[in-house]
mmCIF file of C-alpha atoms in Angstrom:
data_model
loop_
_atom_site.group_PDB
_atom_site.id
_atom_site.type_symbol
_atom_site.label_atom_id
_atom_site.label_comp_id
_atom_site.label_asym_id
_atom_site.label_seq_id
_atom_site.Cartn_x
_atom_site.Cartn_y
_atom_site.Cartn_z
ATOM 1 C CA UNK Y 282 104.510 89.481 118.877
ATOM 2 C CA UNK Y 283 104.822 93.153 119.669
ATOM 3 C CA UNK Y 284 107.523 94.944 117.707
ATOM 4 C CA UNK Y 285 108.990 98.396 117.252
ATOM 5 C CA UNK Y 286 107.908 100.219 114.108
ATOM 6 C CA UNK Y 287 111.027 99.445 112.093
ATOM 7 C CA UNK Y 288 111.135 95.820 113.127
ATOM 8 C CA UNK Y 289 107.442 95.496 112.389
ATOM 9 C CA UNK Y 290 107.896 96.639 108.809
ATOM 10 C CA UNK Y 291 110.773 94.237 108.285
ATOM 11 C CA UNK Y 292 108.708 91.407 109.731
ATOM 12 C CA UNK Y 293 105.737 92.410 107.590
ATOM 13 C CA UNK Y 294 107.915 92.288 104.520
ATOM 14 C CA UNK Y 295 109.020 88.801 105.480
ATOM 15 C CA UNK Y 296 105.426 87.795 106.124
ATOM 16 C CA UNK Y 297 104.441 88.883 102.642
ATOM 17 C CA UNK Y 298 107.363 87.058 101.104
ATOM 18 C CA UNK Y 299 106.568 83.796 102.846
ATOM 19 C CA UNK Y 300 102.953 84.058 101.727
ATOM 20 C CA UNK Y 301 103.565 84.379 98.004
ATOM 21 C CA UNK Y 302 102.900 80.748 97.091
ATOM 22 C CA UNK Y 303 100.137 80.122 99.555
ATOM 23 C CA UNK Y 304 98.246 81.946 102.212
ATOM 24 C CA UNK Y 305 96.840 85.350 102.866
ATOM 25 C CA UNK Y 306 98.107 88.339 104.790
ATOM 26 C CA UNK Y 307 95.765 90.533 106.800
ATOM 27 C CA UNK Y 308 96.750 93.930 108.078
ATOM 28 C CA UNK Y 309 94.467 95.686 110.516
ATOM 29 C CA UNK Y 310 94.625 99.279 111.613
ATOM 30 C CA UNK Y 311 92.742 101.029 114.340
ATOM 31 C CA UNK Y 312 93.098 103.741 116.896
ATOM 32 C CA UNK Y 313 94.804 102.465 119.990
ATOM 33 C CA UNK Y 314 92.498 102.636 122.988
ATOM 34 C CA UNK Y 315 93.697 101.835 126.450
ATOM 35 C CA UNK Y 316 91.713 99.006 127.905
ATOM 36 C CA UNK Y 317 88.981 100.043 130.322
ATOM 37 C CA UNK Y 318 89.925 97.240 132.591
ATOM 38 C CA UNK Y 319 93.228 98.861 133.403
ATOM 39 C CA UNK Y 320 92.584 99.491 137.050
ATOM 40 C CA UNK Y 321 95.875 101.142 137.841
ATOM 41 C CA UNK Y 322 95.364 103.686 135.159
ATOM 42 C CA UNK Y 323 91.805 104.443 136.174
ATOM 43 C CA UNK Y 324 92.989 105.064 139.686
ATOM 44 C CA UNK Y 325 95.699 107.390 138.475
ATOM 45 C CA UNK Y 326 93.157 109.233 136.379
ATOM 46 C CA UNK Y 327 90.909 109.817 139.358
ATOM 47 C CA UNK Y 328 93.741 111.203 141.398
ATOM 48 C CA UNK Y 329 95.162 113.298 138.633
ATOM 49 C CA UNK Y 330 92.556 113.917 135.911
ATOM 50 C CA UNK Y 331 95.022 115.760 133.717
ATOM 51 C CA UNK Y 332 96.745 112.559 132.771
ATOM 52 C CA UNK Y 333 93.571 111.333 131.057
ATOM 53 C CA UNK Y 334 94.531 113.248 128.001
ATOM 54 C CA UNK Y 335 96.016 110.435 126.030
ATOM 55 C CA UNK Y 336 98.478 110.741 123.289
ATOM 56 C CA UNK Y 337 96.987 109.547 120.029
ATOM 57 C CA UNK Y 338 98.380 106.247 118.894
ATOM 58 C CA UNK Y 339 97.623 103.896 116.114
ATOM 59 C CA UNK Y 340 97.670 100.127 116.417
ATOM 60 C CA UNK Y 341 98.745 98.092 113.407
ATOM 61 C CA UNK Y 342 98.510 94.317 113.374
ATOM 62 C CA UNK Y 343 99.398 91.811 110.721
ATOM 63 C CA UNK Y 344 98.941 88.090 110.413
ATOM 64 C CA UNK Y 345 99.114 85.272 107.908
ATOM 65 C CA UNK Y 346 96.886 83.142 110.100
ATOM 66 C CA UNK Y 347 99.769 81.622 111.995
ATOM 67 C CA UNK Y 348 102.244 84.303 112.830
ATOM 68 C CA UNK Y 349 101.000 87.517 114.378
ATOM 69 C CA UNK Y 350 102.851 90.771 114.587
ATOM 70 C CA UNK Y 351 101.803 94.145 115.894
ATOM 71 C CA UNK Y 352 103.102 97.608 116.514
ATOM 72 C CA UNK Y 353 101.943 100.901 117.951
ATOM 73 C CA UNK Y 354 102.694 104.010 115.952
ATOM 74 C CA UNK Y 355 102.882 107.301 117.793
ATOM 75 C CA UNK Y 356 101.469 110.434 116.278
ATOM 76 C CA UNK Y 357 104.877 111.885 115.517
ATOM 77 C CA UNK Y 358 105.985 108.719 113.720
ATOM 78 C CA UNK Y 359 102.934 108.443 111.489
ATOM 79 C CA UNK Y 360 104.327 110.195 108.374
ATOM 80 C CA UNK Y 361 107.516 108.154 108.260
ATOM 81 C CA UNK Y 362 105.680 104.930 109.063
ATOM 82 C CA UNK Y 363 103.121 105.584 106.360
ATOM 83 C CA UNK Y 364 105.888 106.108 103.837
ATOM 84 C CA UNK Y 365 107.782 102.946 104.724
ATOM 85 C CA UNK Y 366 104.566 100.953 104.888
ATOM 86 C CA UNK Y 367 103.704 102.105 101.406
ATOM 87 C CA UNK Y 368 107.103 100.947 100.202
ATOM 88 C CA UNK Y 369 106.564 97.518 101.708
ATOM 89 C CA UNK Y 370 103.245 97.264 99.901
ATOM 90 C CA UNK Y 371 104.720 98.480 96.630
ATOM 91 C CA UNK Y 372 107.395 95.861 96.901
ATOM 92 C CA UNK Y 373 105.056 92.995 97.692
ATOM 93 C CA UNK Y 374 102.041 93.853 95.610
ATOM 94 C CA UNK Y 375 104.319 93.995 92.626
ATOM 95 C CA UNK Y 376 103.265 90.562 91.408
ATOM 96 C CA UNK Y 377 99.656 91.582 91.575
ATOM 97 C CA UNK Y 378 100.382 94.319 89.107
ATOM 98 C CA UNK Y 379 101.644 92.069 86.320
ATOM 99 C CA UNK Y 380 98.518 89.926 85.960
ATOM 100 C CA UNK Y 381 95.877 92.600 85.547
ATOM 101 C CA UNK Y 382 98.073 94.474 83.091
ATOM 102 C CA UNK Y 383 97.054 92.035 80.384
ATOM 103 C CA UNK Y 384 93.434 92.385 81.385
ATOM 104 C CA UNK Y 385 93.733 96.111 81.099
ATOM 105 C CA UNK Y 386 95.284 95.827 77.661
ATOM 106 C CA UNK Y 387 92.517 93.519 76.551
ATOM 107 C CA UNK Y 388 89.904 95.976 77.678
ATOM 108 C CA UNK Y 389 91.729 98.766 75.919
ATOM 109 C CA UNK Y 390 91.935 96.885 72.649
ATOM 110 C CA UNK Y 391 88.273 96.000 72.937
ATOM 111 C CA UNK Y 392 87.431 99.619 73.462
ATOM 112 C CA UNK Y 393 89.565 100.773 70.564
ATOM 113 C CA UNK Y 394 88.053 98.084 68.368
ATOM 114 C CA UNK Y 395 84.615 99.255 69.365
ATOM 115 C CA UNK Y 396 85.436 102.874 68.637
ATOM 116 C CA UNK Y 397 86.979 101.897 65.326
ATOM 117 C CA UNK Y 398 83.771 100.157 64.353
ATOM 118 C CA UNK Y 399 81.877 103.267 65.250
ATOM 119 C CA UNK Y 400 84.093 105.507 63.196
ATOM 120 C CA UNK Y 401 83.864 103.129 60.277
ATOM 121 C CA UNK F 200 78.617 93.522 101.908
ATOM 122 C CA UNK F 201 80.706 94.437 98.914
ATOM 123 C CA UNK F 202 80.530 97.924 97.537
ATOM 124 C CA UNK F 203 81.512 98.195 93.904
ATOM 125 C CA UNK F 204 81.763 101.923 93.658
ATOM 126 C CA UNK F 205 85.070 103.209 94.984
ATOM 127 C CA UNK F 206 83.903 106.735 95.845
ATOM 128 C CA UNK F 207 80.986 105.318 97.775
ATOM 129 C CA UNK F 208 83.214 102.935 99.689
ATOM 130 C CA UNK F 209 85.690 105.670 100.503
ATOM 131 C CA UNK F 210 83.079 108.124 101.743
ATOM 132 C CA UNK F 211 81.180 105.547 103.745
ATOM 133 C CA UNK F 212 84.397 104.341 105.367
ATOM 134 C CA UNK F 213 85.222 107.794 106.559
ATOM 135 C CA UNK F 214 81.706 108.327 107.856
ATOM 136 C CA UNK F 215 81.736 105.021 109.666
ATOM 137 C CA UNK F 216 85.015 105.799 111.328
ATOM 138 C CA UNK F 217 83.857 109.223 112.444
ATOM 139 C CA UNK F 218 80.731 107.740 113.980
ATOM 140 C CA UNK F 219 82.739 105.483 116.222
ATOM 141 C CA UNK F 220 86.494 106.035 116.141
ATOM 142 C CA UNK F 221 87.159 103.702 119.042
ATOM 143 C CA UNK F 222 85.567 100.671 117.479
ATOM 144 C CA UNK F 223 86.077 101.034 113.790
ATOM 145 C CA UNK F 224 88.950 99.158 112.228
ATOM 146 C CA UNK F 225 90.361 98.910 108.778
ATOM 147 C CA UNK F 226 91.527 95.572 107.420
ATOM 148 C CA UNK F 227 93.659 95.159 104.357
ATOM 149 C CA UNK F 228 93.728 91.617 103.060
ATOM 150 C CA UNK F 229 96.073 90.461 100.360
ATOM 151 C CA UNK F 230 96.209 87.065 98.737
ATOM 152 C CA UNK F 231 99.235 86.707 96.548
ATOM 153 C CA UNK F 232 98.266 83.578 94.591
ATOM 154 C CA UNK F 233 94.990 85.038 93.494
ATOM 155 C CA UNK F 234 96.512 88.520 93.499
ATOM 156 C CA UNK F 235 93.395 89.635 95.222
ATOM 157 C CA UNK F 236 92.973 92.572 97.529
ATOM 158 C CA UNK F 237 90.067 93.031 99.893
ATOM 159 C CA UNK F 238 89.613 96.222 101.859
ATOM 160 C CA UNK F 239 87.301 96.087 104.802
ATOM 161 C CA UNK F 240 86.085 98.704 107.226
ATOM 162 C CA UNK F 241 83.934 97.556 110.092
ATOM 163 C CA UNK F 242 82.714 98.500 113.551
ATOM 164 C CA UNK F 243 81.286 95.008 114.175
ATOM 165 C CA UNK F 244 77.796 96.202 113.241
ATOM 166 C CA UNK F 245 78.288 97.711 109.836
ATOM 167 C CA UNK F 246 80.639 96.020 107.434
ATOM 168 C CA UNK F 247 81.973 97.722 104.317
ATOM 169 C CA UNK F 248 84.067 95.795 101.809
ATOM 170 C CA UNK F 249 85.724 96.538 98.538
ATOM 171 C CA UNK F 250 87.678 94.081 96.436
ATOM 172 C CA UNK F 251 90.005 94.422 93.501
ATOM 173 C CA UNK F 252 92.777 92.715 91.550
ATOM 174 C CA UNK F 253 93.659 95.523 89.200
ATOM 175 C CA UNK F 254 96.938 97.267 88.831
ATOM 176 C CA UNK F 255 95.410 100.730 88.771
ATOM 177 C CA UNK F 256 93.865 100.177 92.126
ATOM 178 C CA UNK F 257 97.143 100.340 93.986
ATOM 179 C CA UNK F 258 96.479 104.043 94.088
ATOM 180 C CA UNK F 259 93.210 103.359 95.861
ATOM 181 C CA UNK F 260 94.919 101.235 98.480
ATOM 182 C CA UNK F 261 97.323 104.068 99.042
ATOM 183 C CA UNK F 262 94.464 106.508 99.231
ATOM 184 C CA UNK F 263 92.576 104.589 101.879
ATOM 185 C CA UNK F 264 95.756 103.946 103.842
ATOM 186 C CA UNK F 265 96.530 107.613 104.034
ATOM 187 C CA UNK F 266 92.898 108.374 104.841
ATOM 188 C CA UNK F 267 93.060 106.073 107.831
ATOM 189 C CA UNK F 268 96.425 107.277 108.990
ATOM 190 C CA UNK F 269 94.995 110.783 108.830
ATOM 191 C CA UNK F 270 91.632 110.280 110.511
ATOM 192 C CA UNK F 271 93.017 107.899 113.101
ATOM 193 C CA UNK F 272 95.355 110.549 114.355
ATOM 194 C CA UNK F 273 92.919 113.427 114.457
ATOM 195 C CA UNK F 274 92.126 114.848 117.843
#
């Protein structure tokens, strides 16, 4: 399903929320390239070569394996999109943070124990 | 192929993209139950992957996101 930038981020947020108990979310990013098979466009390019200079766009797609969403971000919208996208990730990767925190602490205590031994 | 060293993964990703900007894509995979993150950069020939589940690595995800937003929009 193709969406506007704002709607995409909202849908992505929802996608993450529905995939908390099971499932995986994939997000793919790439430069948007107009398909070579677009005959009309090729024709237009031949007639007027100046139009070949494409505006740079970025294609972002997300899926949980069932539902697919996508959006195209224009160059001028990149900074704001990047910011909002980061917020969506922050919000949804929050649970990921809690688990490794203990791991990190364990490592730290191990390290401090090791250094203590050394100093002793 | 998984790359364990972050710097290496980051540099190679950028190189790979620059070699073939039209074909290279960046995939961010997140599995909530396992709280596992896999970052993948591929052009269908070369495949670079990095995985993590650590809190500190959110910064890295951010880093690679902004890298791709930047290099994808370069002229």
